mmCIF file of C-alpha atoms in Angstrom:
data_model
loop_
_atom_site.group_PDB
_atom_site.id
_atom_site.type_symbol
_atom_site.label_atom_id
_atom_site.label_comp_id
_atom_site.label_asym_id
_atom_site.label_seq_id
_atom_site.Cartn_x
_atom_site.Cartn_y
_atom_site.Cartn_z
ATOM 1 C CA UNK A 1 1.399 -8.262 15.123
ATOM 2 C CA UNK A 2 -1.863 -9.126 16.675
ATOM 3 C CA UNK A 3 -3.493 -12.507 16.067
ATOM 4 C CA UNK A 4 -6.975 -13.545 15.887
ATOM 5 C CA UNK A 5 -9.654 -11.055 14.536
ATOM 6 C CA UNK A 6 -7.631 -8.108 14.254
ATOM 7 C CA UNK A 7 -5.934 -8.161 10.994
ATOM 8 C CA UNK A 8 -2.469 -6.234 11.143
ATOM 9 C CA UNK A 9 0.177 -6.246 8.706
ATOM 10 C CA UNK A 10 3.505 -5.743 10.294
ATOM 11 C CA UNK A 11 6.080 -3.893 8.081
ATOM 12 C CA UNK A 12 9.945 -4.238 7.948
ATOM 13 C CA UNK A 13 12.249 -2.566 5.347
ATOM 14 C CA UNK A 14 12.272 -5.565 2.987
ATOM 15 C CA UNK A 15 9.724 -8.096 4.296
ATOM 16 C CA UNK A 16 6.088 -7.956 5.291
ATOM 17 C CA UNK A 17 4.357 -10.121 8.153
ATOM 18 C CA UNK A 18 0.980 -10.749 6.821
ATOM 19 C CA UNK A 19 -1.692 -12.223 9.118
ATOM 20 C CA UNK A 20 -2.866 -15.852 8.376
ATOM 21 C CA UNK A 21 -6.053 -16.363 6.299
ATOM 22 C CA UNK A 22 -5.309 -13.211 3.954
ATOM 23 C CA UNK A 23 -2.862 -14.290 1.371
ATOM 24 C CA UNK A 24 -3.737 -16.479 -1.622
ATOM 25 C CA UNK A 25 -1.611 -19.405 -2.362
ATOM 26 C CA UNK A 26 0.215 -19.841 -5.750
ATOM 27 C CA UNK A 27 0.617 -23.581 -5.581
ATOM 28 C CA UNK A 28 -0.362 -26.653 -3.702
ATOM 29 C CA UNK A 29 2.336 -26.651 -1.287
ATOM 30 C CA UNK A 30 1.937 -23.022 -0.315
ATOM 31 C CA UNK A 31 -1.832 -23.669 0.022
ATOM 32 C CA UNK A 32 -1.334 -26.342 2.704
ATOM 33 C CA UNK A 33 1.022 -23.995 4.650
ATOM 34 C CA UNK A 34 -0.890 -20.853 4.268
ATOM 35 C CA UNK A 35 -4.080 -22.709 5.277
ATOM 36 C CA UNK A 36 -2.373 -23.300 8.791
ATOM 37 C CA UNK A 37 -0.255 -20.190 8.906
ATOM 38 C CA UNK A 38 -0.661 -17.819 11.856
ATOM 39 C CA UNK A 39 1.681 -15.318 9.823
ATOM 40 C CA UNK A 40 3.330 -15.183 6.577
ATOM 41 C CA UNK A 41 6.465 -13.666 5.431
ATOM 42 C CA UNK A 42 6.263 -12.078 1.991
ATOM 43 C CA UNK A 43 9.035 -10.167 0.160
ATOM 44 C CA UNK A 44 8.005 -6.542 -0.620
ATOM 45 C CA UNK A 45 10.038 -6.432 -3.759
ATOM 46 C CA UNK A 46 8.414 -8.965 -5.868
ATOM 47 C CA UNK A 47 5.513 -10.491 -3.413
ATOM 48 C CA UNK A 48 7.285 -13.922 -2.997
ATOM 49 C CA UNK A 49 6.206 -15.969 -0.073
ATOM 50 C CA UNK A 50 9.241 -16.660 2.016
ATOM 51 C CA UNK A 51 7.989 -18.511 5.149
ATOM 52 C CA UNK A 52 4.868 -19.470 7.002
ATOM 53 C CA UNK A 53 4.703 -19.452 10.993
ATOM 54 C CA UNK A 54 2.829 -22.597 11.909
ATOM 55 C CA UNK A 55 1.732 -23.839 15.301
ATOM 56 C CA UNK A 56 4.800 -26.227 15.365
ATOM 57 C CA UNK A 57 7.317 -23.613 14.134
ATOM 58 C CA UNK A 58 8.558 -21.627 11.019
ATOM 59 C CA UNK A 59 8.318 -23.322 7.777
ATOM 60 C CA UNK A 60 10.683 -21.996 4.870
ATOM 61 C CA UNK A 61 8.949 -21.548 1.548
ATOM 62 C CA UNK A 62 12.067 -20.624 -0.336
ATOM 63 C CA UNK A 63 15.549 -22.105 -0.339
ATOM 64 C CA UNK A 64 18.304 -20.421 1.708
ATOM 65 C CA UNK A 65 15.681 -18.449 3.801
ATOM 66 C CA UNK A 66 18.586 -17.464 6.310
ATOM 67 C CA UNK A 67 20.323 -15.426 3.479
ATOM 68 C CA UNK A 68 17.051 -13.587 2.568
ATOM 69 C CA UNK A 69 17.808 -9.791 2.703
ATOM 70 C CA UNK A 70 16.019 -8.280 5.776
ATOM 71 C CA UNK A 71 15.216 -11.779 7.118
ATOM 72 C CA UNK A 72 16.778 -10.849 10.667
ATOM 73 C CA UNK A 73 14.392 -7.828 11.103
ATOM 74 C CA UNK A 74 11.486 -9.847 10.076
ATOM 75 C CA UNK A 75 12.306 -12.548 12.411
ATOM 76 C CA UNK A 76 12.847 -9.963 15.305
ATOM 77 C CA UNK A 77 9.283 -8.588 14.281
ATOM 78 C CA UNK A 78 7.798 -11.946 14.343
ATOM 79 C CA UNK A 79 9.229 -12.625 17.762
ATOM 80 C CA UNK A 80 8.002 -9.547 19.369
ATOM 81 C CA UNK A 81 4.340 -9.043 17.961
ATOM 82 C CA UNK A 82 2.612 -5.680 18.028
ATOM 83 C CA UNK A 83 0.551 -5.404 20.994
ATOM 84 C CA UNK A 84 -1.275 -2.141 20.952
ATOM 85 C CA UNK A 85 -4.834 -1.073 21.817
ATOM 86 C CA UNK A 86 -6.785 -0.134 18.525
ATOM 87 C CA UNK A 87 -6.419 3.588 19.254
ATOM 88 C CA UNK A 88 -2.594 3.177 19.688
ATOM 89 C CA UNK A 89 -2.456 1.937 16.108
ATOM 90 C CA UNK A 90 -3.535 5.488 14.958
ATOM 91 C CA UNK A 91 -0.388 7.047 15.997
ATOM 92 C CA UNK A 92 1.831 5.093 13.526
ATOM 93 C CA UNK A 93 5.488 4.343 13.966
ATOM 94 C CA UNK A 94 7.337 4.665 10.663
ATOM 95 C CA UNK A 95 10.242 2.905 8.876
ATOM 96 C CA UNK A 96 13.668 4.375 8.111
ATOM 97 C CA UNK A 97 13.563 6.088 4.575
ATOM 98 C CA UNK A 98 17.359 6.298 4.004
ATOM 99 C CA UNK A 99 17.608 3.216 1.786
ATOM 100 C CA UNK A 100 15.376 4.574 -1.006
ATOM 101 C CA UNK A 101 17.556 7.456 -1.920
ATOM 102 C CA UNK A 102 20.551 5.105 -3.234
ATOM 103 C CA UNK A 103 18.287 3.008 -5.264
ATOM 104 C CA UNK A 104 16.768 6.006 -6.806
ATOM 105 C CA UNK A 105 20.251 7.264 -7.887
ATOM 106 C CA UNK A 106 20.857 4.022 -9.718
ATOM 107 C CA UNK A 107 17.869 5.006 -11.849
ATOM 108 C CA UNK A 108 19.060 8.316 -12.314
ATOM 109 C CA UNK A 109 16.689 10.322 -9.918
ATOM 110 C CA UNK A 110 18.015 12.938 -7.654
ATOM 111 C CA UNK A 111 15.784 12.581 -4.671
ATOM 112 C CA UNK A 112 16.620 16.088 -3.336
ATOM 113 C CA UNK A 113 16.148 17.653 -6.668
ATOM 114 C CA UNK A 114 12.897 16.083 -7.237
ATOM 115 C CA UNK A 115 11.498 16.865 -3.935
ATOM 116 C CA UNK A 116 12.673 20.516 -4.582
ATOM 117 C CA UNK A 117 10.966 20.552 -7.997
ATOM 118 C CA UNK A 118 7.750 19.018 -6.907
ATOM 119 C CA UNK A 119 7.048 20.215 -3.410
ATOM 120 C CA UNK A 120 6.443 16.666 -2.493
ATOM 121 C CA UNK A 121 7.768 15.073 0.675
ATOM 122 C CA UNK A 122 9.520 11.976 1.417
ATOM 123 C CA UNK A 123 6.835 9.517 2.846
ATOM 124 C CA UNK A 124 7.869 6.885 5.214
ATOM 125 C CA UNK A 125 6.236 3.699 5.303
ATOM 126 C CA UNK A 126 3.906 2.784 8.503
ATOM 127 C CA UNK A 127 5.481 -0.098 10.644
ATOM 128 C CA UNK A 128 1.969 -1.533 10.870
ATOM 129 C CA UNK A 129 -1.159 -1.399 8.791
ATOM 130 C CA UNK A 130 -5.054 -2.402 9.315
ATOM 131 C CA UNK A 131 -6.933 -4.648 6.984
ATOM 132 C CA UNK A 132 -9.479 -2.327 5.256
ATOM 133 C CA UNK A 133 -11.325 -4.960 3.249
ATOM 134 C CA UNK A 134 -10.344 -5.864 -0.373
ATOM 135 C CA UNK A 135 -9.907 -4.011 -3.574
ATOM 136 C CA UNK A 136 -11.599 -4.507 -6.886
ATOM 137 C CA UNK A 137 -9.183 -7.363 -7.535
ATOM 138 C CA UNK A 138 -10.078 -9.147 -4.287
ATOM 139 C CA UNK A 139 -6.550 -8.272 -3.179
ATOM 140 C CA UNK A 140 -6.234 -7.469 0.605
ATOM 141 C CA UNK A 141 -6.438 -3.608 1.036
ATOM 142 C CA UNK A 142 -4.094 -2.105 3.789
ATOM 143 C CA UNK A 143 -4.401 1.227 5.179
ATOM 144 C CA UNK A 144 -3.595 3.073 8.577
ATOM 145 C CA UNK A 145 -6.011 2.023 11.146
ATOM 146 C CA UNK A 146 -7.654 5.460 11.236
ATOM 147 C CA UNK A 147 -7.749 5.588 7.418
ATOM 148 C CA UNK A 148 -9.304 2.187 7.297
ATOM 149 C CA UNK A 149 -12.105 2.962 9.633
ATOM 150 C CA UNK A 150 -13.100 6.145 7.797
ATOM 151 C CA UNK A 151 -12.945 4.252 4.440
ATOM 152 C CA UNK A 152 -15.239 1.672 5.753
ATOM 153 C CA UNK A 153 -17.626 4.315 7.032
ATOM 154 C CA UNK A 154 -17.511 6.395 3.898
ATOM 155 C CA UNK A 155 -18.238 3.174 1.587
ATOM 156 C CA UNK A 156 -21.301 2.334 3.839
ATOM 157 C CA UNK A 157 -22.436 6.083 3.683
ATOM 158 C CA UNK A 158 -22.162 6.148 -0.170
ATOM 159 C CA UNK A 159 -24.032 2.835 -0.362
ATOM 160 C CA UNK A 160 -26.958 4.070 1.470
ATOM 161 C CA UNK A 161 -27.243 6.555 -1.265
ATOM 162 C CA UNK A 162 -26.916 4.014 -3.854
ATOM 163 C CA UNK A 163 -23.323 4.664 -4.667
ATOM 164 C CA UNK A 164 -20.650 1.920 -5.067
ATOM 165 C CA UNK A 165 -17.084 2.995 -4.289
ATOM 166 C CA UNK A 166 -14.530 0.686 -5.685
ATOM 167 C CA UNK A 167 -11.202 0.516 -3.904
ATOM 168 C CA UNK A 168 -8.332 0.072 -6.394
ATOM 169 C CA UNK A 169 -5.302 0.305 -4.327
ATOM 170 C CA UNK A 170 -4.407 1.483 -1.044
ATOM 171 C CA UNK A 171 -0.880 1.200 0.641
ATOM 172 C CA UNK A 172 2.114 0.517 -1.710
ATOM 173 C CA UNK A 173 5.633 0.136 -0.361
ATOM 174 C CA UNK A 174 8.536 1.990 -1.700
ATOM 175 C CA UNK A 175 9.702 -1.354 -3.315
ATOM 176 C CA UNK A 176 6.338 -1.695 -5.036
ATOM 177 C CA UNK A 177 6.508 1.727 -6.373
ATOM 178 C CA UNK A 178 10.159 1.185 -7.716
ATOM 179 C CA UNK A 179 8.694 -1.897 -9.558
ATOM 180 C CA UNK A 180 6.227 0.183 -11.320
ATOM 181 C CA UNK A 181 8.949 2.694 -12.472
ATOM 182 C CA UNK A 182 11.467 -0.027 -13.541
ATOM 183 C CA UNK A 183 8.903 -2.027 -15.632
ATOM 184 C CA UNK A 184 7.730 1.291 -17.403
ATOM 185 C CA UNK A 185 11.479 2.048 -17.964
ATOM 186 C CA UNK A 186 12.090 -1.312 -19.431
ATOM 187 C CA UNK A 187 9.174 -0.611 -21.913
ATOM 188 C CA UNK A 188 10.980 2.418 -23.001
ATOM 189 C CA UNK A 189 9.094 5.126 -21.501
ATOM 190 C CA UNK A 190 10.876 8.247 -20.671
ATOM 191 C CA UNK A 191 11.666 8.927 -17.141
ATOM 192 C CA UNK A 192 9.967 12.408 -17.167
ATOM 193 C CA UNK A 193 6.796 10.915 -18.673
ATOM 194 C CA UNK A 194 6.704 8.251 -15.829
ATOM 195 C CA UNK A 195 7.236 10.815 -13.190
ATOM 196 C CA UNK A 196 4.398 12.991 -14.537
ATOM 197 C CA UNK A 197 1.895 10.081 -13.982
ATOM 198 C CA UNK A 198 3.538 8.467 -10.850
ATOM 199 C CA UNK A 199 5.164 10.030 -8.058
ATOM 200 C CA UNK A 200 8.821 8.878 -7.482
ATOM 201 C CA UNK A 201 9.127 6.059 -5.212
ATOM 202 C CA UNK A 202 9.551 7.388 -1.801
ATOM 203 C CA UNK A 203 7.282 10.256 -2.595
ATOM 204 C CA UNK A 204 4.013 8.693 -3.373
ATOM 205 C CA UNK A 205 1.180 9.266 -1.019
ATOM 206 C CA UNK A 206 0.215 5.517 -1.268
ATOM 207 C CA UNK A 207 3.331 4.802 0.995
ATOM 208 C CA UNK A 208 1.692 6.633 3.947
ATOM 209 C CA UNK A 209 -1.124 4.291 4.146
ATOM 210 C CA UNK A 210 -3.586 7.062 4.068
ATOM 211 C CA UNK A 211 -4.114 7.150 0.226
ATOM 212 C CA UNK A 212 -6.538 5.415 -1.913
ATOM 213 C CA UNK A 213 -7.312 5.051 -5.618
ATOM 214 C CA UNK A 214 -11.014 4.912 -6.082
ATOM 215 C CA UNK A 215 -13.198 3.942 -8.989
ATOM 216 C CA UNK A 216 -16.830 2.633 -9.616
ATOM 217 C CA UNK A 217 -18.215 -0.611 -11.063
ATOM 218 C CA UNK A 218 -17.792 -0.806 -14.820
ATOM 219 C CA UNK A 219 -15.267 2.173 -14.837
ATOM 220 C CA UNK A 220 -11.652 1.688 -15.721
ATOM 221 C CA UNK A 221 -8.986 1.966 -13.017
ATOM 222 C CA UNK A 222 -7.064 5.226 -12.786
ATOM 223 C CA UNK A 223 -8.633 7.216 -15.840
ATOM 224 C CA UNK A 224 -9.847 10.777 -15.763
ATOM 225 C CA UNK A 225 -13.379 9.530 -17.222
ATOM 226 C CA UNK A 226 -13.882 8.570 -13.338
ATOM 227 C CA UNK A 227 -14.640 12.395 -13.028
ATOM 228 C CA UNK A 228 -17.899 11.972 -15.132
ATOM 229 C CA UNK A 229 -19.411 9.258 -12.768
ATOM 230 C CA UNK A 230 -22.026 9.545 -10.048
ATOM 231 C CA UNK A 231 -19.301 8.123 -7.676
ATOM 232 C CA UNK A 232 -16.963 11.079 -8.148
ATOM 233 C CA UNK A 233 -19.722 13.498 -7.809
ATOM 234 C CA UNK A 234 -20.749 11.916 -4.497
ATOM 235 C CA UNK A 235 -17.078 12.070 -3.478
ATOM 236 C CA UNK A 236 -16.838 15.807 -4.463
ATOM 237 C CA UNK A 237 -19.768 16.479 -2.102
ATOM 238 C CA UNK A 238 -19.275 14.208 0.806
ATOM 239 C CA UNK A 239 -15.722 12.986 1.039
ATOM 240 C CA UNK A 240 -14.556 15.874 3.188
ATOM 241 C CA UNK A 241 -17.023 15.083 6.002
ATOM 242 C CA UNK A 242 -15.248 11.809 6.205
ATOM 243 C CA UNK A 243 -11.741 13.205 6.060
ATOM 244 C CA UNK A 244 -10.850 12.441 2.487
ATOM 245 C CA UNK A 245 -9.705 15.041 -0.076
ATOM 246 C CA UNK A 246 -8.516 14.720 -3.524
ATOM 247 C CA UNK A 247 -4.831 14.979 -3.825
ATOM 248 C CA UNK A 248 -4.070 16.027 -7.396
ATOM 249 C CA UNK A 249 -6.635 18.378 -9.057
ATOM 250 C CA UNK A 250 -5.988 20.242 -12.335
ATOM 251 C CA UNK A 251 -2.988 22.502 -12.315
ATOM 252 C CA UNK A 252 -1.773 21.108 -8.775
ATOM 253 C CA UNK A 253 1.552 22.674 -7.721
ATOM 254 C CA UNK A 254 3.198 19.235 -7.781
ATOM 255 C CA UNK A 255 3.222 18.885 -11.744
ATOM 256 C CA UNK A 256 1.380 15.583 -11.281
ATOM 257 C CA UNK A 257 -1.479 14.863 -13.794
ATOM 258 C CA UNK A 258 -5.023 15.425 -12.936
ATOM 259 C CA UNK A 259 -6.127 12.387 -10.691
ATOM 260 C CA UNK A 260 -9.781 12.453 -9.821
ATOM 261 C CA UNK A 261 -9.528 8.862 -8.535
ATOM 262 C CA UNK A 262 -6.725 9.442 -5.844
ATOM 263 C CA UNK A 263 -7.861 10.611 -2.405
ATOM 264 C CA UNK A 264 -6.108 11.090 0.844
ATOM 265 C CA UNK A 265 -7.331 10.715 4.302
ATOM 266 C CA UNK A 266 -6.143 13.419 6.821
ATOM 267 C CA UNK A 267 -4.399 16.435 6.468
#
């Protein structure tokens, strides 16, 4: 992970390594640690803050840190920061995807059958991501370095024409997507209904760090009404020049509902 002005999120299968100065604290103790942290270890499954790397060493923010699943891989990544030139970050290394399949089976999803039915590909997570600003909710927005640059340029181009593009979300981990599915199942929604709106964990384009959900000020997030806004009209005309395309138009071959808010950078 680079330190300093280059804000890079280093990704491991179960824990993310966030650069200091990005995460917001949930309590006074965490606030003091985060104010001095060079790097913060964050559990992907629920967003819990696990440890802060301070100038004097590692401060555990949870009990029994040594028993935390994935901690060895996270500490290895912390001990060997990413040292790449900015151009090198575009050729992103990815994490293994095998662990997602067993977790899907526990929820009654046959990954191979899902892939065959939808034509979607299993999407690995990048090993690192670049800070691309903030979303509508003031959360850090993470994307691949090339997508982050393209997003910033496109936002600026739209603004010059009086159009404000609101990021709703960017990169999402497999664990985060699993959480969405599990919460909807707990509310009693049918699995097939959920999968018509949300790609199965492991198959969402958001895992790649190249996809964004976009809206406009005053417009609800992830609603088809976005299609009637000047922001959508601008994207339809101009997004392609910046490398972005809408992934799920009407009657798309993947069986996913029309999503005028979901745009992907690159082929």
